[in-house]
Amino acid sequence: MESMLQITGESIVADLPVFAVIAVWNLFVLLFLSKKVYQYALKKGRSTNSSIYFSRKAIHFLAGGLTAMLLPFVAHEPFLPALMAFGLAIITYLPHKLNRRMYWFQDPENIYDVDFTLSWGLIILFTWYIDRSFWLGVIPVLFMAYGDGITGLIRNLKYNKRTKAWEGTAGMLLLCIIIGAKLGFAGIFAGILCSLVERLENIDDNITVPATGLFILLAAHYYIPALTTPLY
């Protein structure tokens, strides 16, 4: 089984302490810190929907994004990160299913928060078998967590609601170019295209953004690897 999965028991055991801490941090952000963001936004006169959106973006930045950023430096295998993500997917899905939503960040009209964790886990898990440094999976996840996160913050600050606007796209474009440069010109191109894909209406960008970035990076990795040479 280990040879098939290419993951040793020793590497999992080595990662257990750090991912126990990271899992606790993610739960802290999800259950406590994001609620404080929601409450603070309400006190500042933001609408309920706007406050929910701020809370969701706090989770994007402080849980999904921060955890992904740490992977190349602290993880030796993808099993525990993916297991943590799938566990969070269950934790976020059940309140929707049972109609007991975590009101400070869950929208009754969609389950995009569940899609975020599933996309995160699947991409990190499967790209590790191609790139053991984790960066091939981390960059598309960061487009979703930080790129989509910053565009949401900019739009929400200006319009006090969830909407598409070019100001947010410009912020995402700049940030995704910086993130993408880690994987060279292919990463920059992926960041630009993901910023445009995010503007599509009535479709979950927690799926379209990382999937688009991953597709471009995989194509470059296999067919034009020179384009994935890091620029920093």
JSON list of C-alpha atoms in Angstrom, two decimals:
[
{"chain": "A", "resi": 1, "resn": "MET", "atom": "CA", "xyz": [0.00, 0.00, 0.00]},
{"chain": "A", "resi": 2, "resn": "GLU", "atom": "CA", "xyz": [2.80, 2.43, 0.88]},
{"chain": "A", "resi": 3, "resn": "SER", "atom": "CA", "xyz": [4.55, 1.79, -2.44]},
{"chain": "A", "resi": 4, "resn": "MET", "atom": "CA", "xyz": [1.29, 2.40, -4.30]},
{"chain": "A", "resi": 5, "resn": "LEU", "atom": "CA", "xyz": [0.57, 5.64, -2.48]},
{"chain": "A", "resi": 6, "resn": "GLN", "atom": "CA", "xyz": [4.26, 6.60, -2.36]},
{"chain": "A", "resi": 7, "resn": "ILE", "atom": "CA", "xyz": [3.71, 7.89, 1.17]},
{"chain": "A", "resi": 8, "resn": "THR", "atom": "CA", "xyz": [5.59, 6.31, 4.06]},
{"chain": "A", "resi": 9, "resn": "GLY", "atom": "CA", "xyz": [4.25, 5.87, 7.55]},
{"chain": "A", "resi": 10, "resn": "GLU", "atom": "CA", "xyz": [7.36, 7.63, 8.85]},
{"chain": "A", "resi": 11, "resn": "SER", "atom": "CA", "xyz": [6.59, 10.79, 6.87]},
{"chain": "A", "resi": 12, "resn": "ILE", "atom": "CA", "xyz": [3.03, 10.84, 8.19]},
{"chain": "A", "resi": 13, "resn": "VAL", "atom": "CA", "xyz": [4.23, 10.41, 11.77]},
{"chain": "A", "resi": 14, "resn": "ALA", "atom": "CA", "xyz": [6.79, 13.18, 11.24]},
{"chain": "A", "resi": 15, "resn": "ASP", "atom": "CA", "xyz": [4.05, 15.54, 10.04]},
{"chain": "A", "resi": 16, "resn": "LEU", "atom": "CA", "xyz": [1.55, 14.73, 12.78]},
{"chain": "A", "resi": 17, "resn": "PRO", "atom": "CA", "xyz": [2.67, 17.32, 15.38]},
{"chain": "A", "resi": 18, "resn": "VAL", "atom": "CA", "xyz": [2.74, 20.27, 13.00]},
{"chain": "A", "resi": 19, "resn": "PHE", "atom": "CA", "xyz": [-0.56, 19.37, 11.37]},
{"chain": "A", "resi": 20, "resn": "ALA", "atom": "CA", "xyz": [-2.21, 18.89, 14.73]},
{"chain": "A", "resi": 21, "resn": "VAL", "atom": "CA", "xyz": [-1.33, 22.53, 15.43]},
{"chain": "A", "resi": 22, "resn": "ILE", "atom": "CA", "xyz": [-2.41, 23.66, 11.95]},
{"chain": "A", "resi": 23, "resn": "ALA", "atom": "CA", "xyz": [-5.73, 21.80, 12.29]},
{"chain": "A", "resi": 24, "resn": "VAL", "atom": "CA", "xyz": [-6.43, 23.50, 15.61]},
{"chain": "A", "resi": 25, "resn": "TRP", "atom": "CA", "xyz": [-5.58, 26.87, 14.04]},
{"chain": "A", "resi": 26, "resn": "ASN", "atom": "CA", "xyz": [-7.95, 26.24, 11.14]},
{"chain": "A", "resi": 27, "resn": "LEU", "atom": "CA", "xyz": [-10.77, 25.35, 13.53]},
{"chain": "A", "resi": 28, "resn": "PHE", "atom": "CA", "xyz": [-9.99, 28.46, 15.58]},
{"chain": "A", "resi": 29, "resn": "VAL", "atom": "CA", "xyz": [-10.29, 30.62, 12.46]},
{"chain": "A", "resi": 30, "resn": "LEU", "atom": "CA", "xyz": [-13.44, 28.85, 11.31]},
{"chain": "A", "resi": 31, "resn": "LEU", "atom": "CA", "xyz": [-15.34, 28.75, 14.59]},
{"chain": "A", "resi": 32, "resn": "PHE", "atom": "CA", "xyz": [-14.07, 31.76, 16.51]},
{"chain": "A", "resi": 33, "resn": "LEU", "atom": "CA", "xyz": [-11.96, 34.30, 14.65]},
{"chain": "A", "resi": 34, "resn": "SER", "atom": "CA", "xyz": [-14.20, 34.51, 11.57]},
{"chain": "A", "resi": 35, "resn": "LYS", "atom": "CA", "xyz": [-17.20, 35.06, 13.87]},
{"chain": "A", "resi": 36, "resn": "LYS", "atom": "CA", "xyz": [-15.37, 37.99, 15.46]},
{"chain": "A", "resi": 37, "resn": "VAL", "atom": "CA", "xyz": [-14.78, 39.44, 11.99]},
{"chain": "A", "resi": 38, "resn": "TYR", "atom": "CA", "xyz": [-18.50, 39.08, 11.25]},
{"chain": "A", "resi": 39, "resn": "GLN", "atom": "CA", "xyz": [-19.49, 40.77, 14.51]},
{"chain": "A", "resi": 40, "resn": "TYR", "atom": "CA", "xyz": [-16.99, 43.59, 14.01]},
{"chain": "A", "resi": 41, "resn": "ALA", "atom": "CA", "xyz": [-18.27, 44.25, 10.50]},
{"chain": "A", "resi": 42, "resn": "LEU", "atom": "CA", "xyz": [-21.85, 44.42, 11.78]},
{"chain": "A", "resi": 43, "resn": "LYS", "atom": "CA", "xyz": [-20.83, 46.91, 14.47]},
{"chain": "A", "resi": 44, "resn": "LYS", "atom": "CA", "xyz": [-19.24, 49.06, 11.78]},
{"chain": "A", "resi": 45, "resn": "GLY", "atom": "CA", "xyz": [-22.57, 49.30, 9.98]},
{"chain": "A", "resi": 46, "resn": "ARG", "atom": "CA", "xyz": [-22.01, 46.65, 7.34]},
{"chain": "A", "resi": 47, "resn": "SER", "atom": "CA", "xyz": [-24.99, 44.70, 6.08]},
{"chain": "A", "resi": 48, "resn": "THR", "atom": "CA", "xyz": [-25.47, 41.08, 7.13]},
{"chain": "A", "resi": 49, "resn": "ASN", "atom": "CA", "xyz": [-24.46, 39.81, 3.69]},
{"chain": "A", "resi": 50, "resn": "SER", "atom": "CA", "xyz": [-21.43, 42.08, 3.62]},
{"chain": "A", "resi": 51, "resn": "SER", "atom": "CA", "xyz": [-20.39, 40.92, 7.10]},
{"chain": "A", "resi": 52, "resn": "ILE", "atom": "CA", "xyz": [-20.72, 37.29, 6.06]},
{"chain": "A", "resi": 53, "resn": "TYR", "atom": "CA", "xyz": [-18.52, 38.02, 3.06]},
{"chain": "A", "resi": 54, "resn": "PHE", "atom": "CA", "xyz": [-15.82, 39.62, 5.22]},
{"chain": "A", "resi": 55, "resn": "SER", "atom": "CA", "xyz": [-15.92, 36.55, 7.46]},
{"chain": "A", "resi": 56, "resn": "ARG", "atom": "CA", "xyz": [-15.52, 34.19, 4.50]},
{"chain": "A", "resi": 57, "resn": "LYS", "atom": "CA", "xyz": [-12.53, 36.11, 3.20]},
{"chain": "A", "resi": 58, "resn": "ALA", "atom": "CA", "xyz": [-10.91, 36.00, 6.63]},
{"chain": "A", "resi": 59, "resn": "ILE", "atom": "CA", "xyz": [-11.16, 32.20, 6.37]},
{"chain": "A", "resi": 60, "resn": "HIS", "atom": "CA", "xyz": [-9.68, 32.36, 2.85]},
{"chain": "A", "resi": 61, "resn": "PHE", "atom": "CA", "xyz": [-6.66, 34.31, 4.07]},
{"chain": "A", "resi": 62, "resn": "LEU", "atom": "CA", "xyz": [-6.02, 32.99, 7.56]},
{"chain": "A", "resi": 63, "resn": "ALA", "atom": "CA", "xyz": [-6.95, 29.32, 7.11]},
{"chain": "A", "resi": 64, "resn": "GLY", "atom": "CA", "xyz": [-6.79, 28.13, 3.51]},
{"chain": "A", "resi": 65, "resn": "GLY", "atom": "CA", "xyz": [-4.17, 30.56, 2.26]},
{"chain": "A", "resi": 66, "resn": "LEU", "atom": "CA", "xyz": [-1.85, 30.49, 5.25]},
{"chain": "A", "resi": 67, "resn": "THR", "atom": "CA", "xyz": [-1.94, 26.70, 5.49]},
{"chain": "A", "resi": 68, "resn": "ALA", "atom": "CA", "xyz": [-1.13, 26.35, 1.78]},
{"chain": "A", "resi": 69, "resn": "MET", "atom": "CA", "xyz": [1.78, 28.77, 2.12]},
{"chain": "A", "resi": 70, "resn": "LEU", "atom": "CA", "xyz": [3.26, 26.64, 4.89]},
{"chain": "A", "resi": 71, "resn": "LEU", "atom": "CA", "xyz": [3.13, 23.33, 3.02]},
{"chain": "A", "resi": 72, "resn": "PRO", "atom": "CA", "xyz": [6.40, 23.59, 1.05]},
{"chain": "A", "resi": 73, "resn": "PHE", "atom": "CA", "xyz": [8.23, 24.34, 4.28]},
{"chain": "A", "resi": 74, "resn": "VAL", "atom": "CA", "xyz": [6.63, 22.00, 6.83]},
{"chain": "A", "resi": 75, "resn": "ALA", "atom": "CA", "xyz": [5.00, 19.07, 4.99]},
{"chain": "A", "resi": 76, "resn": "HIS", "atom": "CA", "xyz": [6.67, 15.84, 3.86]},
{"chain": "A", "resi": 77, "resn": "GLU", "atom": "CA", "xyz": [3.57, 14.19, 2.37]},
{"chain": "A", "resi": 78, "resn": "PRO", "atom": "CA", "xyz": [0.09, 15.25, 1.15]},
{"chain": "A", "resi": 79, "resn": "PHE", "atom": "CA", "xyz": [-2.05, 12.81, 3.14]},
{"chain": "A", "resi": 80, "resn": "LEU", "atom": "CA", "xyz": [-2.43, 14.80, 6.35]},
{"chain": "A", "resi": 81, "resn": "PRO", "atom": "CA", "xyz": [-3.05, 18.16, 4.60]},
{"chain": "A", "resi": 82, "resn": "ALA", "atom": "CA", "xyz": [-5.71, 16.55, 2.40]},
{"chain": "A", "resi": 83, "resn": "LEU", "atom": "CA", "xyz": [-7.25, 14.70, 5.34]},
{"chain": "A", "resi": 84, "resn": "MET", "atom": "CA", "xyz": [-7.50, 17.98, 7.23]},
{"chain": "A", "resi": 85, "resn": "ALA", "atom": "CA", "xyz": [-9.16, 19.66, 4.24]},
{"chain": "A", "resi": 86, "resn": "PHE", "atom": "CA", "xyz": [-11.67, 16.84, 3.78]},
{"chain": "A", "resi": 87, "resn": "GLY", "atom": "CA", "xyz": [-12.43, 16.93, 7.49]},
{"chain": "A", "resi": 88, "resn": "LEU", "atom": "CA", "xyz": [-13.15, 20.64, 7.22]},
{"chain": "A", "resi": 89, "resn": "ALA", "atom": "CA", "xyz": [-15.34, 19.92, 4.18]},
{"chain": "A", "resi": 90, "resn": "ILE", "atom": "CA", "xyz": [-17.46, 17.61, 6.35]},
{"chain": "A", "resi": 91, "resn": "ILE", "atom": "CA", "xyz": [-17.56, 20.16, 9.17]},
{"chain": "A", "resi": 92, "resn": "THR", "atom": "CA", "xyz": [-18.81, 22.84, 6.77]},
{"chain": "A", "resi": 93, "resn": "TYR", "atom": "CA", "xyz": [-21.17, 20.58, 4.80]},
{"chain": "A", "resi": 94, "resn": "LEU", "atom": "CA", "xyz": [-23.12, 19.12, 7.72]},
{"chain": "A", "resi": 95, "resn": "PRO", "atom": "CA", "xyz": [-24.51, 22.49, 8.92]},
{"chain": "A", "resi": 96, "resn": "HIS", "atom": "CA", "xyz": [-25.88, 23.06, 5.40]},
{"chain": "A", "resi": 97, "resn": "LYS", "atom": "CA", "xyz": [-27.35, 19.58, 5.30]},
{"chain": "A", "resi": 98, "resn": "LEU", "atom": "CA", "xyz": [-28.90, 19.83, 8.77]},
{"chain": "A", "resi": 99, "resn": "ASN", "atom": "CA", "xyz": [-30.07, 23.42, 8.25]},
{"chain": "A", "resi": 100, "resn": "ARG", "atom": "CA", "xyz": [-27.95, 24.58, 11.17]},
{"chain": "A", "resi": 101, "resn": "ARG", "atom": "CA", "xyz": [-25.56, 26.82, 9.28]},
{"chain": "A", "resi": 102, "resn": "MET", "atom": "CA", "xyz": [-22.73, 28.73, 10.89]},
{"chain": "A", "resi": 103, "resn": "TYR", "atom": "CA", "xyz": [-24.50, 32.00, 10.18]},
{"chain": "A", "resi": 104, "resn": "TRP", "atom": "CA", "xyz": [-21.40, 34.18, 10.38]},
{"chain": "A", "resi": 105, "resn": "PHE", "atom": "CA", "xyz": [-19.92, 32.82, 7.15]},
{"chain": "A", "resi": 106, "resn": "GLN", "atom": "CA", "xyz": [-22.28, 30.26, 5.55]},
{"chain": "A", "resi": 107, "resn": "ASP", "atom": "CA", "xyz": [-24.67, 31.42, 2.85]},
{"chain": "A", "resi": 108, "resn": "PRO", "atom": "CA", "xyz": [-28.02, 29.56, 2.68]},
{"chain": "A", "resi": 109, "resn": "GLU", "atom": "CA", "xyz": [-28.02, 30.01, -1.11]},
{"chain": "A", "resi": 110, "resn": "ASN", "atom": "CA", "xyz": [-24.84, 28.02, -1.83]},
{"chain": "A", "resi": 111, "resn": "ILE", "atom": "CA", "xyz": [-22.23, 25.65, -0.43]},
{"chain": "A", "resi": 112, "resn": "TYR", "atom": "CA", "xyz": [-19.23, 27.42, -1.91]},
{"chain": "A", "resi": 113, "resn": "ASP", "atom": "CA", "xyz": [-17.44, 27.20, 1.45]},
{"chain": "A", "resi": 114, "resn": "VAL", "atom": "CA", "xyz": [-17.52, 23.40, 1.11]},
{"chain": "A", "resi": 115, "resn": "ASP", "atom": "CA", "xyz": [-16.22, 23.62, -2.46]},
{"chain": "A", "resi": 116, "resn": "PHE", "atom": "CA", "xyz": [-13.27, 25.68, -1.20]},
{"chain": "A", "resi": 117, "resn": "THR", "atom": "CA", "xyz": [-12.08, 22.94, 1.15]},
{"chain": "A", "resi": 118, "resn": "LEU", "atom": "CA", "xyz": [-12.66, 20.16, -1.38]},
{"chain": "A", "resi": 119, "resn": "SER", "atom": "CA", "xyz": [-10.75, 22.01, -4.13]},
{"chain": "A", "resi": 120, "resn": "TRP", "atom": "CA", "xyz": [-7.94, 22.72, -1.69]},
{"chain": "A", "resi": 121, "resn": "GLY", "atom": "CA", "xyz": [-7.62, 19.10, -0.57]},
{"chain": "A", "resi": 122, "resn": "LEU", "atom": "CA", "xyz": [-7.89, 17.47, -3.98]},
{"chain": "A", "resi": 123, "resn": "ILE", "atom": "CA", "xyz": [-5.38, 19.78, -5.64]},
{"chain": "A", "resi": 124, "resn": "ILE", "atom": "CA", "xyz": [-2.82, 19.48, -2.86]},
{"chain": "A", "resi": 125, "resn": "LEU", "atom": "CA", "xyz": [-3.19, 15.69, -2.73]},
{"chain": "A", "resi": 126, "resn": "PHE", "atom": "CA", "xyz": [-2.89, 14.88, -6.43]},
{"chain": "A", "resi": 127, "resn": "THR", "atom": "CA", "xyz": [-0.31, 17.47, -7.51]},
{"chain": "A", "resi": 128, "resn": "TRP", "atom": "CA", "xyz": [2.16, 16.15, -4.90]},
{"chain": "A", "resi": 129, "resn": "TYR", "atom": "CA", "xyz": [2.58, 13.06, -7.07]},
{"chain": "A", "resi": 130, "resn": "ILE", "atom": "CA", "xyz": [3.84, 15.34, -9.84]},
{"chain": "A", "resi": 131, "resn": "ASP", "atom": "CA", "xyz": [5.77, 17.91, -7.80]},
{"chain": "A", "resi": 132, "resn": "ARG", "atom": "CA", "xyz": [7.03, 16.87, -4.37]},
{"chain": "A", "resi": 133, "resn": "SER", "atom": "CA", "xyz": [7.87, 20.49, -3.52]},
{"chain": "A", "resi": 134, "resn": "PHE", "atom": "CA", "xyz": [4.10, 21.19, -3.28]},
{"chain": "A", "resi": 135, "resn": "TRP", "atom": "CA", "xyz": [4.36, 24.44, -5.29]},
{"chain": "A", "resi": 136, "resn": "LEU", "atom": "CA", "xyz": [2.51, 23.08, -8.32]},
{"chain": "A", "resi": 137, "resn": "GLY", "atom": "CA", "xyz": [-0.56, 22.64, -6.13]},
{"chain": "A", "resi": 138, "resn": "VAL", "atom": "CA", "xyz": [0.02, 25.54, -3.76]},
{"chain": "A", "resi": 139, "resn": "ILE", "atom": "CA", "xyz": [0.04, 28.24, -6.46]},
{"chain": "A", "resi": 140, "resn": "PRO", "atom": "CA", "xyz": [-3.47, 27.46, -7.84]},
{"chain": "A", "resi": 141, "resn": "VAL", "atom": "CA", "xyz": [-4.75, 27.20, -4.27]},
{"chain": "A", "resi": 142, "resn": "LEU", "atom": "CA", "xyz": [-3.27, 30.62, -3.48]},
{"chain": "A", "resi": 143, "resn": "PHE", "atom": "CA", "xyz": [-4.98, 32.07, -6.54]},
{"chain": "A", "resi": 144, "resn": "MET", "atom": "CA", "xyz": [-8.23, 30.88, -4.93]},
{"chain": "A", "resi": 145, "resn": "ALA", "atom": "CA", "xyz": [-7.43, 31.81, -1.33]},
{"chain": "A", "resi": 146, "resn": "TYR", "atom": "CA", "xyz": [-5.53, 35.10, -1.71]},
{"chain": "A", "resi": 147, "resn": "GLY", "atom": "CA", "xyz": [-6.43, 36.22, -5.23]},
{"chain": "A", "resi": 148, "resn": "ASP", "atom": "CA", "xyz": [-10.15, 35.64, -4.92]},
{"chain": "A", "resi": 149, "resn": "GLY", "atom": "CA", "xyz": [-9.91, 36.82, -1.32]},
{"chain": "A", "resi": 150, "resn": "ILE", "atom": "CA", "xyz": [-8.49, 40.24, -2.16]},
{"chain": "A", "resi": 151, "resn": "THR", "atom": "CA", "xyz": [-10.96, 40.87, -4.97]},
{"chain": "A", "resi": 152, "resn": "GLY", "atom": "CA", "xyz": [-13.81, 40.11, -2.59]},
{"chain": "A", "resi": 153, "resn": "LEU", "atom": "CA", "xyz": [-12.45, 42.45, 0.07]},
{"chain": "A", "resi": 154, "resn": "ILE", "atom": "CA", "xyz": [-12.03, 45.34, -2.38]},
{"chain": "A", "resi": 155, "resn": "ARG", "atom": "CA", "xyz": [-15.52, 44.94, -3.81]},
{"chain": "A", "resi": 156, "resn": "ASN", "atom": "CA", "xyz": [-17.11, 44.49, -0.43]},
{"chain": "A", "resi": 157, "resn": "LEU", "atom": "CA", "xyz": [-15.42, 47.56, 1.00]},
{"chain": "A", "resi": 158, "resn": "LYS", "atom": "CA", "xyz": [-16.66, 49.71, -1.87]},
{"chain": "A", "resi": 159, "resn": "TYR", "atom": "CA", "xyz": [-20.11, 48.30, -2.57]},
{"chain": "A", "resi": 160, "resn": "ASN", "atom": "CA", "xyz": [-21.06, 46.77, 0.82]},
{"chain": "A", "resi": 161, "resn": "LYS", "atom": "CA", "xyz": [-22.30, 43.63, -0.92]},
{"chain": "A", "resi": 162, "resn": "ARG", "atom": "CA", "xyz": [-21.17, 40.64, -2.94]},
{"chain": "A", "resi": 163, "resn": "THR", "atom": "CA", "xyz": [-20.71, 41.79, -6.52]},
{"chain": "A", "resi": 164, "resn": "LYS", "atom": "CA", "xyz": [-18.36, 41.70, -9.50]},
{"chain": "A", "resi": 165, "resn": "ALA", "atom": "CA", "xyz": [-16.41, 44.86, -10.27]},
{"chain": "A", "resi": 166, "resn": "TRP", "atom": "CA", "xyz": [-13.24, 45.76, -12.13]},
{"chain": "A", "resi": 167, "resn": "GLU", "atom": "CA", "xyz": [-11.61, 47.32, -9.06]},
{"chain": "A", "resi": 168, "resn": "GLY", "atom": "CA", "xyz": [-11.57, 43.93, -7.40]},
{"chain": "A", "resi": 169, "resn": "THR", "atom": "CA", "xyz": [-10.34, 42.26, -10.57]},
{"chain": "A", "resi": 170, "resn": "ALA", "atom": "CA", "xyz": [-7.42, 44.71, -10.72]},
{"chain": "A", "resi": 171, "resn": "GLY", "atom": "CA", "xyz": [-6.46, 43.85, -7.14]},
{"chain": "A", "resi": 172, "resn": "MET", "atom": "CA", "xyz": [-6.66, 40.13, -7.83]},
{"chain": "A", "resi": 173, "resn": "LEU", "atom": "CA", "xyz": [-4.67, 40.53, -11.05]},
{"chain": "A", "resi": 174, "resn": "LEU", "atom": "CA", "xyz": [-1.81, 42.28, -9.28]},
{"chain": "A", "resi": 175, "resn": "LEU", "atom": "CA", "xyz": [-1.70, 39.80, -6.41]},
{"chain": "A", "resi": 176, "resn": "CYS", "atom": "CA", "xyz": [-1.98, 36.74, -8.67]},
{"chain": "A", "resi": 177, "resn": "ILE", "atom": "CA", "xyz": [0.87, 37.98, -10.87]},
{"chain": "A", "resi": 178, "resn": "ILE", "atom": "CA", "xyz": [3.06, 38.25, -7.77]},
{"chain": "A", "resi": 179, "resn": "ILE", "atom": "CA", "xyz": [1.99, 34.79, -6.57]},
{"chain": "A", "resi": 180, "resn": "GLY", "atom": "CA", "xyz": [2.32, 33.22, -10.02]},
{"chain": "A", "resi": 181, "resn": "ALA", "atom": "CA", "xyz": [5.85, 34.50, -10.51]},
{"chain": "A", "resi": 182, "resn": "LYS", "atom": "CA", "xyz": [6.93, 31.76, -8.10]},
{"chain": "A", "resi": 183, "resn": "LEU", "atom": "CA", "xyz": [6.40, 29.38, -11.04]},
{"chain": "A", "resi": 184, "resn": "GLY", "atom": "CA", "xyz": [7.73, 31.65, -13.76]},
{"chain": "A", "resi": 185, "resn": "PHE", "atom": "CA", "xyz": [5.97, 33.04, -16.79]},
{"chain": "A", "resi": 186, "resn": "ALA", "atom": "CA", "xyz": [3.51, 30.14, -16.80]},
{"chain": "A", "resi": 187, "resn": "GLY", "atom": "CA", "xyz": [2.51, 31.11, -13.28]},
{"chain": "A", "resi": 188, "resn": "ILE", "atom": "CA", "xyz": [2.06, 34.74, -14.26]},
{"chain": "A", "resi": 189, "resn": "PHE", "atom": "CA", "xyz": [-0.09, 33.76, -17.25]},
{"chain": "A", "resi": 190, "resn": "ALA", "atom": "CA", "xyz": [-2.11, 31.45, -15.02]},
{"chain": "A", "resi": 191, "resn": "GLY", "atom": "CA", "xyz": [-2.65, 34.27, -12.54]},
{"chain": "A", "resi": 192, "resn": "ILE", "atom": "CA", "xyz": [-3.84, 36.64, -15.26]},
{"chain": "A", "resi": 193, "resn": "LEU", "atom": "CA", "xyz": [-6.28, 34.12, -16.70]},
{"chain": "A", "resi": 194, "resn": "CYS", "atom": "CA", "xyz": [-7.59, 33.15, -13.26]},
{"chain": "A", "resi": 195, "resn": "SER", "atom": "CA", "xyz": [-8.31, 36.83, -12.56]},
{"chain": "A", "resi": 196, "resn": "LEU", "atom": "CA", "xyz": [-10.47, 36.98, -15.69]},
{"chain": "A", "resi": 197, "resn": "VAL", "atom": "CA", "xyz": [-12.16, 33.64, -14.99]},
{"chain": "A", "resi": 198, "resn": "GLU", "atom": "CA", "xyz": [-13.13, 34.87, -11.51]},
{"chain": "A", "resi": 199, "resn": "ARG", "atom": "CA", "xyz": [-15.39, 37.47, -13.13]},
{"chain": "A", "resi": 200, "resn": "LEU", "atom": "CA", "xyz": [-17.71, 34.83, -14.57]},
{"chain": "A", "resi": 201, "resn": "GLU", "atom": "CA", "xyz": [-21.15, 35.06, -13.01]},
{"chain": "A", "resi": 202, "resn": "ASN", "atom": "CA", "xyz": [-23.26, 32.26, -11.49]},
{"chain": "A", "resi": 203, "resn": "ILE", "atom": "CA", "xyz": [-20.41, 29.78, -11.17]},
{"chain": "A", "resi": 204, "resn": "ASP", "atom": "CA", "xyz": [-18.31, 28.93, -8.14]},
{"chain": "A", "resi": 205, "resn": "ASP", "atom": "CA", "xyz": [-14.86, 30.49, -8.47]},
{"chain": "A", "resi": 206, "resn": "ASN", "atom": "CA", "xyz": [-13.64, 28.16, -5.73]},
{"chain": "A", "resi": 207, "resn": "ILE", "atom": "CA", "xyz": [-13.71, 25.57, -8.50]},
{"chain": "A", "resi": 208, "resn": "THR", "atom": "CA", "xyz": [-13.04, 27.56, -11.67]},
{"chain": "A", "resi": 209, "resn": "VAL", "atom": "CA", "xyz": [-10.10, 29.63, -10.38]},
{"chain": "A", "resi": 210, "resn": "PRO", "atom": "CA", "xyz": [-7.88, 26.83, -9.01]},
{"chain": "A", "resi": 211, "resn": "ALA", "atom": "CA", "xyz": [-8.87, 24.47, -11.83]},
{"chain": "A", "resi": 212, "resn": "THR", "atom": "CA", "xyz": [-7.88, 27.06, -14.45]},
{"chain": "A", "resi": 213, "resn": "GLY", "atom": "CA", "xyz": [-4.58, 27.80, -12.75]},
{"chain": "A", "resi": 214, "resn": "LEU", "atom": "CA", "xyz": [-3.80, 24.12, -12.33]},
{"chain": "A", "resi": 215, "resn": "PHE", "atom": "CA", "xyz": [-4.58, 23.30, -15.96]},
{"chain": "A", "resi": 216, "resn": "ILE", "atom": "CA", "xyz": [-2.20, 25.99, -17.23]},
{"chain": "A", "resi": 217, "resn": "LEU", "atom": "CA", "xyz": [0.58, 25.02, -14.85]},
{"chain": "A", "resi": 218, "resn": "LEU", "atom": "CA", "xyz": [0.24, 21.32, -15.66]},
{"chain": "A", "resi": 219, "resn": "ALA", "atom": "CA", "xyz": [0.37, 22.05, -19.39]},
{"chain": "A", "resi": 220, "resn": "ALA", "atom": "CA", "xyz": [3.51, 24.15, -18.92]},
{"chain": "A", "resi": 221, "resn": "HIS", "atom": "CA", "xyz": [5.06, 21.57, -16.59]},
{"chain": "A", "resi": 222, "resn": "TYR", "atom": "CA", "xyz": [4.75, 18.79, -19.13]},
{"chain": "A", "resi": 223, "resn": "TYR", "atom": "CA", "xyz": [5.14, 20.60, -22.45]},
{"chain": "A", "resi": 224, "resn": "ILE", "atom": "CA", "xyz": [7.10, 23.84, -21.83]},
{"chain": "A", "resi": 225, "resn": "PRO", "atom": "CA", "xyz": [8.89, 23.32, -18.51]},
{"chain": "A", "resi": 226, "resn": "ALA", "atom": "CA", "xyz": [11.20, 26.27, -19.10]},
{"chain": "A", "resi": 227, "resn": "LEU", "atom": "CA", "xyz": [8.23, 28.56, -18.56]},
{"chain": "A", "resi": 228, "resn": "THR", "atom": "CA", "xyz": [7.83, 27.30, -15.00]},
{"chain": "A", "resi": 229, "resn": "THR", "atom": "CA", "xyz": [11.29, 28.44, -13.90]},
{"chain": "A", "resi": 230, "resn": "PRO", "atom": "CA", "xyz": [10.75, 30.63, -10.79]},
{"chain": "A", "resi": 231, "resn": "LEU", "atom": "CA", "xyz": [11.25, 34.37, -11.21]},
{"chain": "A", "resi": 232, "resn": "TYR", "atom": "CA", "xyz": [12.12, 34.75, -7.52]}
]
